[in-house]
Each structure stands twice: as structure tokens, then as C-alpha cells.
Short mmCIF file of C-alpha atoms in Angstrom, two decimals:
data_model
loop_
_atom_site.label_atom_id
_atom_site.label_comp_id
_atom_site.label_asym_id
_atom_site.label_seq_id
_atom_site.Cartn_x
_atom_site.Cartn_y
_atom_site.Cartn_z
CA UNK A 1 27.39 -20.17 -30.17
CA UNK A 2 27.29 -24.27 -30.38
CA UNK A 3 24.88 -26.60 -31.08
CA UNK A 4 24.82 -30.51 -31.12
CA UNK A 5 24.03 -31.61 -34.87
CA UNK A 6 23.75 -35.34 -36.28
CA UNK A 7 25.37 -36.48 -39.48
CA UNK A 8 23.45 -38.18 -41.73
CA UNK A 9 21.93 -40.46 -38.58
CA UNK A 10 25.67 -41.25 -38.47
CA UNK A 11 26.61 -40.06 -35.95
CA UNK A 12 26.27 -36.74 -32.92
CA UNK A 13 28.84 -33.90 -33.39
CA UNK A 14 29.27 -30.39 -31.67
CA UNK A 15 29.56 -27.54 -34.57
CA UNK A 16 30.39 -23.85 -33.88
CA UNK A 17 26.91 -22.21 -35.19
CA UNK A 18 29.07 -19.04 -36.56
CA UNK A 19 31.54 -21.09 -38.81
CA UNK A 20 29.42 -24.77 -39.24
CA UNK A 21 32.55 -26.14 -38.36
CA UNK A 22 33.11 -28.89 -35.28
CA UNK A 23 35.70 -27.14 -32.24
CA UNK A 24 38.97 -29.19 -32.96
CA UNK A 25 38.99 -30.73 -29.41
CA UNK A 26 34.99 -32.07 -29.23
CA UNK A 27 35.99 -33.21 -32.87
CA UNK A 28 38.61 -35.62 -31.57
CA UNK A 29 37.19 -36.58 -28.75
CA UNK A 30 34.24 -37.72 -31.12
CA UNK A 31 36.62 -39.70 -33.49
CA UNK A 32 38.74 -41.16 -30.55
CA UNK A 33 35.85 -42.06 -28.29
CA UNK A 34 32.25 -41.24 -29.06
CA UNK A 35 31.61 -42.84 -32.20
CA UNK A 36 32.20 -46.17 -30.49
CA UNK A 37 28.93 -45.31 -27.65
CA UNK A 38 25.40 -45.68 -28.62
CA UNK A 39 23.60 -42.71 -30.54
CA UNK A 40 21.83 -41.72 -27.42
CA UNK A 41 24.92 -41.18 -25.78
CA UNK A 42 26.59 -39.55 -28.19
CA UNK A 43 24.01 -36.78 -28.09
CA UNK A 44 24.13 -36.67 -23.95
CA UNK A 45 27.60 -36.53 -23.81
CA UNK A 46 27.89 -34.07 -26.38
CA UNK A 47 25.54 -31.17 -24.69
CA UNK A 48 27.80 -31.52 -21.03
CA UNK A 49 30.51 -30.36 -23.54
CA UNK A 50 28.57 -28.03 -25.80
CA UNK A 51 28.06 -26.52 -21.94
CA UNK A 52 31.71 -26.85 -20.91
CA UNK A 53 32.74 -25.00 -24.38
CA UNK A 54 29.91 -21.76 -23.66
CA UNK A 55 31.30 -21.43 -20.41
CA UNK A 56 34.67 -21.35 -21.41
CA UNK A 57 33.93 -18.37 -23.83
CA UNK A 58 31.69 -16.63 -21.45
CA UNK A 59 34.26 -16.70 -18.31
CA UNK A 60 37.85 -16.16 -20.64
CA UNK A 61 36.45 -14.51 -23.91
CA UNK A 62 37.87 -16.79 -26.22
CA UNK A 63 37.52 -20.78 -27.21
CA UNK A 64 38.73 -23.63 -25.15
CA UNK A 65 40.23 -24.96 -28.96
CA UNK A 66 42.47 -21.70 -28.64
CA UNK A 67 43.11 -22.01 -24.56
CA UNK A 68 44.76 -25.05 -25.23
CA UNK A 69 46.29 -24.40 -28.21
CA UNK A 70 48.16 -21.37 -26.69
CA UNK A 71 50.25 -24.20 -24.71
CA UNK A 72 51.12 -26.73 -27.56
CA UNK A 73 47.71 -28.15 -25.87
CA UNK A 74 49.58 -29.44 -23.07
CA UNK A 75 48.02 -27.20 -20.02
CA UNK A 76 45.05 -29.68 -19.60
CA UNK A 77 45.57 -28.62 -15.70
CA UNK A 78 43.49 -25.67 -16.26
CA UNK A 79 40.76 -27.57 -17.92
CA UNK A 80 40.74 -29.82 -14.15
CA UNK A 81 40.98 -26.18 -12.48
CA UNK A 82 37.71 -25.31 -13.87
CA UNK A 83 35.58 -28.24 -13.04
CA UNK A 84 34.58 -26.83 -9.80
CA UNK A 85 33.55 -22.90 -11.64
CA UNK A 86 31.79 -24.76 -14.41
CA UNK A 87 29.43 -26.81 -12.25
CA UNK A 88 28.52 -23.53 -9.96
CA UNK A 89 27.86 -21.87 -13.71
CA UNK A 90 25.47 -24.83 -14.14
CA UNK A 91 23.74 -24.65 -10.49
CA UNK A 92 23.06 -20.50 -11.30
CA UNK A 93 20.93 -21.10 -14.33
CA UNK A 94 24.79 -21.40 -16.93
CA UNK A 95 25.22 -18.07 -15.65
CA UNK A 96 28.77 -16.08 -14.68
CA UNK A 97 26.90 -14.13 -12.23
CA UNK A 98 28.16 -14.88 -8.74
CA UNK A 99 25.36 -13.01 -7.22
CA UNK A 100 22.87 -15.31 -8.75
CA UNK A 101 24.37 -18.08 -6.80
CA UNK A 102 24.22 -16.80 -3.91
CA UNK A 103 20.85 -14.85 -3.57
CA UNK A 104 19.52 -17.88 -2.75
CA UNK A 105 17.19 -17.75 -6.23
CA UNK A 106 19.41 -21.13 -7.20
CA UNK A 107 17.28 -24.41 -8.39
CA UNK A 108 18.77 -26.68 -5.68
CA UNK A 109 16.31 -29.45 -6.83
CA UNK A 110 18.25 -33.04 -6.36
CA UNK A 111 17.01 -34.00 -9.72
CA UNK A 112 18.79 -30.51 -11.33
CA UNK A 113 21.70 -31.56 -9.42
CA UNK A 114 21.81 -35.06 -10.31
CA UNK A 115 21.94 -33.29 -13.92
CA UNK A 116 24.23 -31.00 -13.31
CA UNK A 117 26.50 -33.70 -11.65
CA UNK A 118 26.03 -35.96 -14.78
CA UNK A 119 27.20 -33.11 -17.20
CA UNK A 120 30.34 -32.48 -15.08
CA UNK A 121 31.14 -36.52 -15.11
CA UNK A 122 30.51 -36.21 -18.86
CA UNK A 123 33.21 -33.24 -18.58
CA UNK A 124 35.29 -35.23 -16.91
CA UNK A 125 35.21 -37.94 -19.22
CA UNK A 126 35.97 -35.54 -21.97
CA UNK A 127 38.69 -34.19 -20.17
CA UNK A 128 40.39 -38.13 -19.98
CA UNK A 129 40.03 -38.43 -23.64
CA UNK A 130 42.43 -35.21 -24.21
CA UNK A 131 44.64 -36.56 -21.58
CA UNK A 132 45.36 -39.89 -23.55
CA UNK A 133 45.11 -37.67 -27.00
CA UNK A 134 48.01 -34.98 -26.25
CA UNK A 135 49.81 -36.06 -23.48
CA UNK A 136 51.22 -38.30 -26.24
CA UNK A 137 55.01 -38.21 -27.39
CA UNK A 138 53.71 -36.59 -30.80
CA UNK A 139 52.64 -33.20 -28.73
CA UNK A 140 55.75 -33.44 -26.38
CA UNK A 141 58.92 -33.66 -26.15
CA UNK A 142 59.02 -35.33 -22.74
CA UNK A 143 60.44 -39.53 -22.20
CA UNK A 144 57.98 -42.27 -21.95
CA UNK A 145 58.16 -42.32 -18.67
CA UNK A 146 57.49 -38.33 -17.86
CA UNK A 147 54.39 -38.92 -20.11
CA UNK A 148 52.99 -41.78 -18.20
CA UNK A 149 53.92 -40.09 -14.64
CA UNK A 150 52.33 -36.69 -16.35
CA UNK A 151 49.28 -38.32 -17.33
CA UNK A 152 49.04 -40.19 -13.90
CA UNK A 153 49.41 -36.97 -12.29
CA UNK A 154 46.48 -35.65 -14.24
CA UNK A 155 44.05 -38.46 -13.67
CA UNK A 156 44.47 -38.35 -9.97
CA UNK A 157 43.56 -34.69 -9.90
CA UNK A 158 40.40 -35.27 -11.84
CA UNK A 159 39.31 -38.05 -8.90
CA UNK A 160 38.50 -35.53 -6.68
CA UNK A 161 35.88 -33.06 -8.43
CA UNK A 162 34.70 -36.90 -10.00
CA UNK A 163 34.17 -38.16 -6.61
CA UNK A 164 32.08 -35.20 -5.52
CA UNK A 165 30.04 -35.48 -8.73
CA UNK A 166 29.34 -39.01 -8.31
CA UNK A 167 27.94 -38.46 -5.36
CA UNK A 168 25.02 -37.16 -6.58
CA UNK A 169 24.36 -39.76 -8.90
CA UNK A 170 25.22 -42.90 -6.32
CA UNK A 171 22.08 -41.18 -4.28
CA UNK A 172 20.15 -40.44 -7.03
CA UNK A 173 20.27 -43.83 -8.23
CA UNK A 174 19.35 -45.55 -4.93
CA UNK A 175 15.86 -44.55 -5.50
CA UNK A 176 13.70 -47.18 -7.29
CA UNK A 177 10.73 -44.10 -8.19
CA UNK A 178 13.14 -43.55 -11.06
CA UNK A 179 12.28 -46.72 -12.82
CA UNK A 180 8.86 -44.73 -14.28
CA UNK A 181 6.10 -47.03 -15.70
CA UNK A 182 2.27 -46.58 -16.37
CA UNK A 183 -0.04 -47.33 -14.38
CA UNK A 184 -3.28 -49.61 -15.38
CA UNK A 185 -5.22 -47.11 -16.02
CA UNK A 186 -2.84 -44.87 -18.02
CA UNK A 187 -1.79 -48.62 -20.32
CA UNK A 188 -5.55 -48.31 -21.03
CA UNK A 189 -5.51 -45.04 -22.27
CA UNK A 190 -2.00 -45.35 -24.06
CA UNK A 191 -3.88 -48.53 -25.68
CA UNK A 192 -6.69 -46.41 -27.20
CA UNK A 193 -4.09 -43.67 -28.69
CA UNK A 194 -1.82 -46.15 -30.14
CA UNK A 195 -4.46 -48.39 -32.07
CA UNK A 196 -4.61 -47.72 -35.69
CA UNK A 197 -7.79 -46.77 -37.33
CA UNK A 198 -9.67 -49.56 -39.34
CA UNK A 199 -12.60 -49.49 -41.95
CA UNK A 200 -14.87 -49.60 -39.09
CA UNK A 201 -13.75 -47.29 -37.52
CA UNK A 202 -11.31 -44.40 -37.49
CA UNK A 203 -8.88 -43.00 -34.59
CA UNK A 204 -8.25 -39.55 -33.98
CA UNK A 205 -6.33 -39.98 -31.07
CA UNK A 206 -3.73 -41.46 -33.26
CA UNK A 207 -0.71 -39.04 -34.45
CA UNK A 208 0.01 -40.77 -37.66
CA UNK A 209 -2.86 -40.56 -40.60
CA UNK A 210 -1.29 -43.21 -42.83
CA UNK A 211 -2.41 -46.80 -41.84
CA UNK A 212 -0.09 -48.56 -42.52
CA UNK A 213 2.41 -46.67 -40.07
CA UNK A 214 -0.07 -46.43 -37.72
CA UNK A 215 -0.38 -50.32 -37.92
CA UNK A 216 3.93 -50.42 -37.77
CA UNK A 217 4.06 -48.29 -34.73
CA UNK A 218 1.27 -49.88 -32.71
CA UNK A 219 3.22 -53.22 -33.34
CA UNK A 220 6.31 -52.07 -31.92
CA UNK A 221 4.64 -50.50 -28.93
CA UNK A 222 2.85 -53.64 -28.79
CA UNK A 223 5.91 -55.42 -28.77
CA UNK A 224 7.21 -53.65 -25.84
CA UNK A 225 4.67 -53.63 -23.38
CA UNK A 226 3.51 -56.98 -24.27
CA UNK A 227 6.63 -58.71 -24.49
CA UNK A 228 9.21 -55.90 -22.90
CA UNK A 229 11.49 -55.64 -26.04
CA UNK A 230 13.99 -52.99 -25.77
CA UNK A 231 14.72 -50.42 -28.68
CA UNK A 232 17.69 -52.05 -30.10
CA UNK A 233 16.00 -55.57 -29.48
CA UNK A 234 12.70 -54.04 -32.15
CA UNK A 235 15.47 -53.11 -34.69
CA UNK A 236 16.98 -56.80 -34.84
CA UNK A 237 13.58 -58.17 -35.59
CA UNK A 238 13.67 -59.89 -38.74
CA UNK A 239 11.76 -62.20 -40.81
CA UNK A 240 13.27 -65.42 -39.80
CA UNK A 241 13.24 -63.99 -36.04
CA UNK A 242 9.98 -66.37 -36.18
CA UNK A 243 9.26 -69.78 -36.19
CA UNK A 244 6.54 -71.81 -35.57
CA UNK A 245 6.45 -75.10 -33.65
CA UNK A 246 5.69 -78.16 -34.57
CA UNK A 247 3.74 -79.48 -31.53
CA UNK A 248 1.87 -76.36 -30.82
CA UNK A 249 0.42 -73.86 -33.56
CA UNK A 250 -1.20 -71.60 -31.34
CA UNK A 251 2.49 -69.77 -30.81
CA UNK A 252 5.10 -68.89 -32.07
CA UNK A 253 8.61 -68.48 -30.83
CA UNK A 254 10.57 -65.26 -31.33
CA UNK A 255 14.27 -64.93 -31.56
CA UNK A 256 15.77 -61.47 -30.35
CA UNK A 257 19.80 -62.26 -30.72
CA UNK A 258 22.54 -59.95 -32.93
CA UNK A 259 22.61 -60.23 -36.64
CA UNK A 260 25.03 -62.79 -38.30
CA UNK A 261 25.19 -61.36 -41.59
CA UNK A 262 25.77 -57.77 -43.49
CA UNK A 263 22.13 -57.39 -44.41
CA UNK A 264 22.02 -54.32 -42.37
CA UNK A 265 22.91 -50.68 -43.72
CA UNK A 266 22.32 -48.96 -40.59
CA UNK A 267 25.14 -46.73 -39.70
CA UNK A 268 24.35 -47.53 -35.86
CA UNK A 269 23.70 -51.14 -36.16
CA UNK A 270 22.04 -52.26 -33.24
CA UNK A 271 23.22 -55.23 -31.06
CA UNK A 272 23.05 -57.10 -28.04
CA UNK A 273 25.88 -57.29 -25.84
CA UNK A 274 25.25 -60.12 -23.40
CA UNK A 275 25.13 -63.43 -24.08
CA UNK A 276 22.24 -63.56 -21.22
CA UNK A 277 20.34 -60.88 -24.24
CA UNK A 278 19.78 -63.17 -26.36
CA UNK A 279 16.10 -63.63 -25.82
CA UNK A 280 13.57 -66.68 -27.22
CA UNK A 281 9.75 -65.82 -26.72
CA UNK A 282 6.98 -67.12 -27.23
CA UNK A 283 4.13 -64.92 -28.69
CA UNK A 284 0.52 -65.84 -29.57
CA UNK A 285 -0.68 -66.86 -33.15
CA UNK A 286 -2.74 -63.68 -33.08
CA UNK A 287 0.61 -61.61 -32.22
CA UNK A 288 2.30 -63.37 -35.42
CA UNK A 289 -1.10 -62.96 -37.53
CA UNK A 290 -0.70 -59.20 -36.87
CA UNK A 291 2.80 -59.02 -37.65
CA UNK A 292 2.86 -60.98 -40.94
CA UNK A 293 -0.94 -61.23 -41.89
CA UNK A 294 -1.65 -57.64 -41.56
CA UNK A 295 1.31 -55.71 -41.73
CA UNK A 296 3.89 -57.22 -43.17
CA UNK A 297 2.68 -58.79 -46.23
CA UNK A 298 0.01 -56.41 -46.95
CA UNK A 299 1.10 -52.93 -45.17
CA UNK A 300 4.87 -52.80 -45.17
CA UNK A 301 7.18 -52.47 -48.76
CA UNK A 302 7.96 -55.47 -50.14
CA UNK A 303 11.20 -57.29 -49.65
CA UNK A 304 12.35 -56.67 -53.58
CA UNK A 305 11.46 -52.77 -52.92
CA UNK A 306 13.26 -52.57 -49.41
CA UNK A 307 16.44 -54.84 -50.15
CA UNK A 308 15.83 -56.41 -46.72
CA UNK A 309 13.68 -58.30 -44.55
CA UNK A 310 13.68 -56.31 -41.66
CA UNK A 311 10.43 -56.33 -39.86
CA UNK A 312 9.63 -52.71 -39.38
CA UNK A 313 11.15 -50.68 -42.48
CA UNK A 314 10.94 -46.62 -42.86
CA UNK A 315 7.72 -45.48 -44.78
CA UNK A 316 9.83 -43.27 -46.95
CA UNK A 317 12.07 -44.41 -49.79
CA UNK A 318 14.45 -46.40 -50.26
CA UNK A 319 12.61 -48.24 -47.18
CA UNK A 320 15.68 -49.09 -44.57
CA UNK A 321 15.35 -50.50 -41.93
CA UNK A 322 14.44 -48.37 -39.01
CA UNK A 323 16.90 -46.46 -37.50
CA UNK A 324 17.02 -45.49 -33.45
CA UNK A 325 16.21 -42.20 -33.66
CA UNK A 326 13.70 -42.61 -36.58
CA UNK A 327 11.82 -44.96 -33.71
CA UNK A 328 11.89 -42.65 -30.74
CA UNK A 329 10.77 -39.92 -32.91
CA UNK A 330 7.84 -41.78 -33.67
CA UNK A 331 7.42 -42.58 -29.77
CA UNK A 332 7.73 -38.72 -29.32
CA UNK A 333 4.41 -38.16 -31.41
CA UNK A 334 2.34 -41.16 -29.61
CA UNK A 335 3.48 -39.63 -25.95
CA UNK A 336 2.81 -36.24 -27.41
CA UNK A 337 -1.14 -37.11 -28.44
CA UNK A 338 -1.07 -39.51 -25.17
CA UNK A 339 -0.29 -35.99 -23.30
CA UNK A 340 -2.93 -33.99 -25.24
CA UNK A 341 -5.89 -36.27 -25.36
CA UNK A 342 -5.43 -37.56 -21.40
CA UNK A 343 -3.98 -34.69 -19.43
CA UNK A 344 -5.04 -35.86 -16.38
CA UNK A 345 -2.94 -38.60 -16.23
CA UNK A 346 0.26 -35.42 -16.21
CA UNK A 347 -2.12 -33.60 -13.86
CA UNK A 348 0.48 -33.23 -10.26
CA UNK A 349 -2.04 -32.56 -8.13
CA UNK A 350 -1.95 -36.31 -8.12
CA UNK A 351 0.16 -38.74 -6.64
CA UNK A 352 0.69 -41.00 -9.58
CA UNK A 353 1.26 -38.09 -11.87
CA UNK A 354 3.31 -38.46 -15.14
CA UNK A 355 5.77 -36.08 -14.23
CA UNK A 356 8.82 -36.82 -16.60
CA UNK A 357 8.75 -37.36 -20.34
CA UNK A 358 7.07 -40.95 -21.11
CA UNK A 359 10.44 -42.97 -23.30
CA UNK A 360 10.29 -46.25 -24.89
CA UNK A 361 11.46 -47.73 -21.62
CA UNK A 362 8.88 -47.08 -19.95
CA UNK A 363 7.02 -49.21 -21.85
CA UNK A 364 9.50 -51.75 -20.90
CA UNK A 365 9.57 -51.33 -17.21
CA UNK A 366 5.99 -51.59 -17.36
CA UNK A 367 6.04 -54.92 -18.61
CA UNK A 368 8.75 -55.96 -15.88
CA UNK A 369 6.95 -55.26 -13.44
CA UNK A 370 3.51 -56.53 -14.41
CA UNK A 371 5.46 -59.83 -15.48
CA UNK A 372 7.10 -59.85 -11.61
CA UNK A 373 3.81 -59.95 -9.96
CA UNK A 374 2.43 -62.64 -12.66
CA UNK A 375 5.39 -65.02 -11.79
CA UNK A 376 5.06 -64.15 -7.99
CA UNK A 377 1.31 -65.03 -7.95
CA UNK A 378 2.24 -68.18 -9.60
CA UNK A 379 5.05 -69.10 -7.28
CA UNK A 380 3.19 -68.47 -4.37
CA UNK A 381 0.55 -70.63 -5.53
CA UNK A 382 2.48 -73.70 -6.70
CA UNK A 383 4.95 -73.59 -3.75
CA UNK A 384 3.14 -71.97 -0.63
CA UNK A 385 0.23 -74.20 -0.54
CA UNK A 386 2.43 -77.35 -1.19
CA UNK A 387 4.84 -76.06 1.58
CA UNK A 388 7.66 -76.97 -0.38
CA UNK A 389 9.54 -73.43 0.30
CA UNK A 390 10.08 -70.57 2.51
CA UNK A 391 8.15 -67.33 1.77
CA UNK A 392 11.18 -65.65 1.62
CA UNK A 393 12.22 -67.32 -1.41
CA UNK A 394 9.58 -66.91 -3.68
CA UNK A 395 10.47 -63.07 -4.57
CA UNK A 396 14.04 -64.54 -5.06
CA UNK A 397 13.07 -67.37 -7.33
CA UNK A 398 10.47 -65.00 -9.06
CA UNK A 399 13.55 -62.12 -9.67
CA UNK A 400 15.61 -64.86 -11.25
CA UNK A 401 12.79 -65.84 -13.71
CA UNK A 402 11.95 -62.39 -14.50
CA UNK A 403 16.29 -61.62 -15.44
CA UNK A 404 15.84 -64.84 -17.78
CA UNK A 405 13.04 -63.43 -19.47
CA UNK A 406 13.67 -59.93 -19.98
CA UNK A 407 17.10 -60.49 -20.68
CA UNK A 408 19.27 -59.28 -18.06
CA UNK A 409 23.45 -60.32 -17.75
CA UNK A 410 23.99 -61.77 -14.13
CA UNK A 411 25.85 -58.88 -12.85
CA UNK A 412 22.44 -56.33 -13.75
CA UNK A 413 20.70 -55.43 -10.71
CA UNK A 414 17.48 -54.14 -11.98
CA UNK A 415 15.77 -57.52 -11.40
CA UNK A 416 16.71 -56.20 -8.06
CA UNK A 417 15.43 -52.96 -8.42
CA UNK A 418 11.95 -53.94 -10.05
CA UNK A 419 11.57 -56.33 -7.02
CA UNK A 420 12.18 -53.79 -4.16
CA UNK A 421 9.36 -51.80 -6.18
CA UNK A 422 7.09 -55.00 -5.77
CA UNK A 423 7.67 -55.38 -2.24
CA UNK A 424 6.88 -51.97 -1.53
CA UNK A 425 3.43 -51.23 -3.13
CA UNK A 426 1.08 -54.54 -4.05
CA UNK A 427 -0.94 -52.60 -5.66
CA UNK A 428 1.12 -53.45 -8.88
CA UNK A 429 -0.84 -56.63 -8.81
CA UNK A 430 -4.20 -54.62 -10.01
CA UNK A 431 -1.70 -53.69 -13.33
CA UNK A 432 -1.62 -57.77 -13.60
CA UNK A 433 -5.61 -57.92 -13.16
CA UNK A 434 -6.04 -55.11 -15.94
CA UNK A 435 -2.96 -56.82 -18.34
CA UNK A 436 -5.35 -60.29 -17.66
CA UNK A 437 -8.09 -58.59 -18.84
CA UNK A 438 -9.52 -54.93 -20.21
CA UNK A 439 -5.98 -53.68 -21.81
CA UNK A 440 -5.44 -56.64 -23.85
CA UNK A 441 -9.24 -56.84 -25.00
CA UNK A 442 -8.58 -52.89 -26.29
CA UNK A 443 -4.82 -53.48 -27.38
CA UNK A 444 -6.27 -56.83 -29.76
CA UNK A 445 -9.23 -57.38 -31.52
CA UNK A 446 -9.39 -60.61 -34.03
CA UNK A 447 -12.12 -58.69 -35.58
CA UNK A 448 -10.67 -55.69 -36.95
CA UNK A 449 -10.73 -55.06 -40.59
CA UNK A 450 -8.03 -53.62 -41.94
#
């Protein structure tokens, strides 16, 4: 009966499928809150409701718009009342069916429930947002100061079901296996799928057949793994992002930092909200040669026909500049023919199975981590063999380099996180041996011919 659409890239909105019209209620909470969150989240937050609003209709045959409209929308109580129905609805499969919950055929799987418990905080969330919409003096008739006790009252009587929620997601998030990356052998793999097809030869393992987007997305991927650029971080890439130096002309520094001018006709303009973001790297002359010599000055639209100077542009008229979705759906087709072409990497039966869907991130985390063991090797050689420092603080000295480099704010703890990883299985340094080595001779070869 409702589905999450997306306006125009604009952005995510829940519409009734019967009348193509957005519920009143997931309307405002979109205007009020969502449209200030990033598009991902939009679209997360969005289905929890899409969920809340079918089980509304299935349980009390009519819409939670016309629930709380029946009481001037001022019986929010009863949405609170149903927090606890809703998430068994979600445990038995978003069925009404008590017997299905307890017939013991119920998915009790911790990472269902960590799901299920991250739609009901979304919920919740949702549920605040009405609370500060209608129990307003325009919907009421009530003093200042009943409104503020009234909405008090409300809040504290969402803690409880939020509490029990959160539970699952304080555990879930304790566990470091979540941070997924690949492997050395699966980077070497994902190399020979992502590298575009020259006159020499051609790739079939690649998902794109036009060149030059095959030459746009293997930069970008390149980007990531090599230099552990987020999303957002690929979209502020622009042509004066580079400079050379004066002293050394085998590199070139890179400057990933928010934009400072209205260039950019994205309706989700990505940024970077830390000052501890803003990232200068340094990446190899053949790095820059690829960007500028091959793709773009000869591969990507010209300036004049985009109207910007945005490094990676859309293929497809009027050229803007890439947009977040436009960029995972391109990742979707590479982890698609990455699936197809090297199942056993997603075969379980082993233990370092790709068992969730491969994301940009990954390609991120993968990067973290080989970087972590780089900068520990180094440490331990410089310092341990001088004496000039306890053991002990080498992995701390090595975190702190790696937040600087990746770009972390001082209060992030997934320097943290990717160092507990380290600690517990060394074998990450083989990833560093493979980066040093095979993947980069596949992922860059001065000789291609494009």
C-alpha cells in the first residue's frame, strides 16, 4: 500500500501507491526533519515508517493520517502504545499473526533484531517529530506551560520502549566483524573487474561497455581503496583539488575540504562536517596522469559542455556533477559482476566469506586497515629497535596517525575500532604485502593504451 519514492534525486518521500500522494504525517515529518539528513538516511528512515504505516492499517483497518486526525491529532499516546505490537509484527515476518510468534518459526537472528530494533528507533524518532509538530499551541488550546509539561510527559514514555531498542544496537555495535573489508585476495580480484578495457585488450568482467565510464568508475574505486576517500569526499573532487609541488614532481597533493563557492547544482550537496575532514594527500604522478591525462581531458565532457569542473561528471546530458546515488548505483553494478565472475569469494562454506552486500565503504575500511598495519610496521621499526618507546605505544601512536589521515574528528572511535581488529588477527599484514606488491601492479599499468 506504500512505497518509498525519490524526487527528482531531491530528496526520499513515502507515497500511498493507491492515490500517488505522500500520508500527511510522513509528509511533515519529511519537511520538518528529513530533508536536513543525508540521502541515505532519508531512504532508511523512511522504510521503518513505510513499516510503522502497513502495520497500522493491517492491525486497525484504517491509516495512521486518519487515527490521529480523529483526535485533532493530539492522541500521539497511542502511537507510544504501539511501539511494543509493532516491533513483535516485525520479529513474525510484519505479520498480525500471534501464532506465528510464538510457534517458535520466528527469525531470532541478532542481526534481524538489530534491524528490527533500528526500525523501531527510527519509529521512535518519527514519533518525536509529531510530538514537537502538534503538541504546538496552533493544534491546542492548552497554556504554554500544559504544552511543554504534555510534551515532557510524552518524551519520557517513549524512553522506555527506546531503551529496550537500543539495546540491541549498543551490542550489536560492540562487535568490530561489522567493519567488513576485502581480503587480499578478493582486492585482487575486485582489481581485475574494475579495470577498464584498453586497445590491447578488452574486459569482460567489467559491467560498463563505454570506456570512458569504465575509466571514471575505476578512478573513483581507485580513489577509495588507494587513498580511502569516502563517497561525499569523491563528489568534492574538483579540478583545483590538485596541485603540484614545487620541490617534488613525482606527487601531487590532493585537497578533499567543502566547496567555497555555488558551482555546485546538486540538490544534496555533499560536505564535510569536521574540521579534522578536511583531508591533504599526497598521490603519485601516475595517480594524477590518470586522472587528468587520461580521463579528464580526453574521456570526460569538457568544462564548456558540463558548466563545471567537477572531476567525475554524469555520462548523460547536461553532464552534472555526480550525484550520491548516481555513484552507488554504479558501485551496485561493479559488486554485482564482482559477485558473478568470483563466487567463491560469497561461497559460506568459508570462513572469510562475503556474506553482506559489498558498499563503497568497504572499500574504505579496507584501506584503513591496510594503512594501520603499514604505519605499525614502520613504527615498530623506527622506535623498537632504537628503544626509544614502550611496545605498548606504538598501536597508540599508529591509531593517531591513521585518524589524521583518514580524516576522523577526535571524538570518532573507529581509529579505535580498526585497531582492536589489528590486534586481533596479524594476518592483515599479508593485505599490506599484497597492497606492496601484486594488487597495485594489476590496479596500474603505465603502459596501457587507452
Amino acid at each position: 500500500m506504500y512505497k518509498t519514492m525519490c524526487f527528482k534525486d531531491e530528496f526520499w518521500y513515502l507515497c500511498d501507491s493507491e492515490t500517488m500522494l505522500p500520508p500527511l504525517l510522513s509528509f511533515r515529518y519529511c519537511e520538518y526533519k528529513l530533508r536536513k539528513n543525508a540521502f541515505s538516511t532519508q531512504r532508511a528512515e523512511l522504510q521503518a515508517v513505510q513499516f510503522f504505516y502497513e502495520f497500522w492499517f493491517d492491525k486497525f483497518s484504517e491509516t495512521l493520517d486518519y487515527s490521529l486526525y480523529k483526535s485533532g491529532f493530539q492522541d500521539i499516546e497511542l502511537l507510544i502504545d504501539e511501539l511494543e505490537p509493532f516491533w513483535e509484527y516485525l520479529v513474525a515476518g510484519r505479520k498480525l499473526n500471534l501464532h506465528v510468534l510464538f510457534s517458535g518459526n520466528v527469525n531470532t537472528d541478532t542481526k534481524k533484531l538489530t534491524t528490527h530494533s533500528t526500525r523501531c528507533l527510527a519509529v521512535i524518532r518519527f514519533i518525536k517529530c509529531l510530538i514537537d509538530i502538534y503538541v504546538d499551541s496552533r493544534y491546542t488550546n492548552q497554556s504554554k506551560t500544559e504544552i511543554l509539561a504534555h510534551r515532557k510527559l510524552l518524551k519520557m514514555k517513549l524512553e522506555t520502549p527506546r531503551k529496550s531498542f537500543q539495546r540491541y544496537i549498543r551490542d550489536s555495535g560492540s562487535q568490530t566483524s561489522t567493519l567488513h573489508s576485502l581480503s587480499a585476495d578478493q582486492c585482487v580480484d575486485f582489481s581485475k573487474v574494475i579495470r577498464p578495457s584498453t586497445k590491447k585488450a578488452q574486459n569482460p568482467l567489467n559491467p560498463q561497455v563505454s570506456q570512458p565510464i569504465q575509466i571514471r568508475n575505476y578512478l573513483m574505486w581507485l580513489l577509495m581503496l588507494r587513498y580511502g576517500l569516502r563517497v561525499g569526499e569523491i563528489q568534492l573532487l574538483q579540478k583545483i583539488s590538485f596541485k603540484p609541488y614545487m620541490t617534488d614532481s613525482s606527487k601531487f597533493l590532493m585537497i578533499v575540504q567543502n566547496l567555497e563557492d555555488n558551482n555546485d547544482t546538486r540538490s544534496q550537496k555533499p560536505s564535510i562536517k569536521t574540521m579534522q575532514s578536511t583531508r591533504k594527500i599526497d598521490i603519485t604522478r601516475e595517480h594524477y596522469n590518470l586522472i587528468f591525462g587520461v580521463y579528464y581531458n580526453k574521456s570526460r565532457p569538457t568544462d564548456e559542455q558540463c558548466g563545471h569542473d567537477f572531476i567525475f561528471a554524469s555520462s548523460v546530458k547536461p553532464y552534472r556533477p555526480l550525484s550520491y546515488r548516481g555513484i552507488l548505483k554504479e558501485f551496485e553494478r561493479t559488486a554485482k559482476s564482482f559477485k558473478k565472475n568470483f563466487p567463491a569469494h560469497f561461497n559460506i562454506d568459508y570462513s572469510d566469506a562475503i556474506t553482506a552486500n559489498i558498499t563503497p565503504h568497504w572499500l574504505r575500511h579496507t584501506w584503513a586497515f591496510s594503512t594501520l598495519a603499514a604505519i605499525y610496521s614502520q613504527t615498530s621499526d623506527k622506535y623498537i629497535n632504537t628503544k626509544a618507546v614502550k611496545v605498548s605505544g606504538i598501536m597508540e601512536d599508529s591509531i593517531e596517525q591513521l585518524r589524521v589521515l583518514g580524516g576522523w574528528s577526535l571524538k570518532s572511535r573507529m581509529p579505535q575500532h580498526y585497531g582492536r581488529r589489528f590486534i586481533q588477527n596479524q594476518a592483515n599484514m599479508s593485505l599490506l604485502n599484497i597492497f606492496n606488491s601484486t594488487l597495485y601492479d594489476n590496479l596500474i599499468d603505465e603502459d596501457i593504451e587507452f
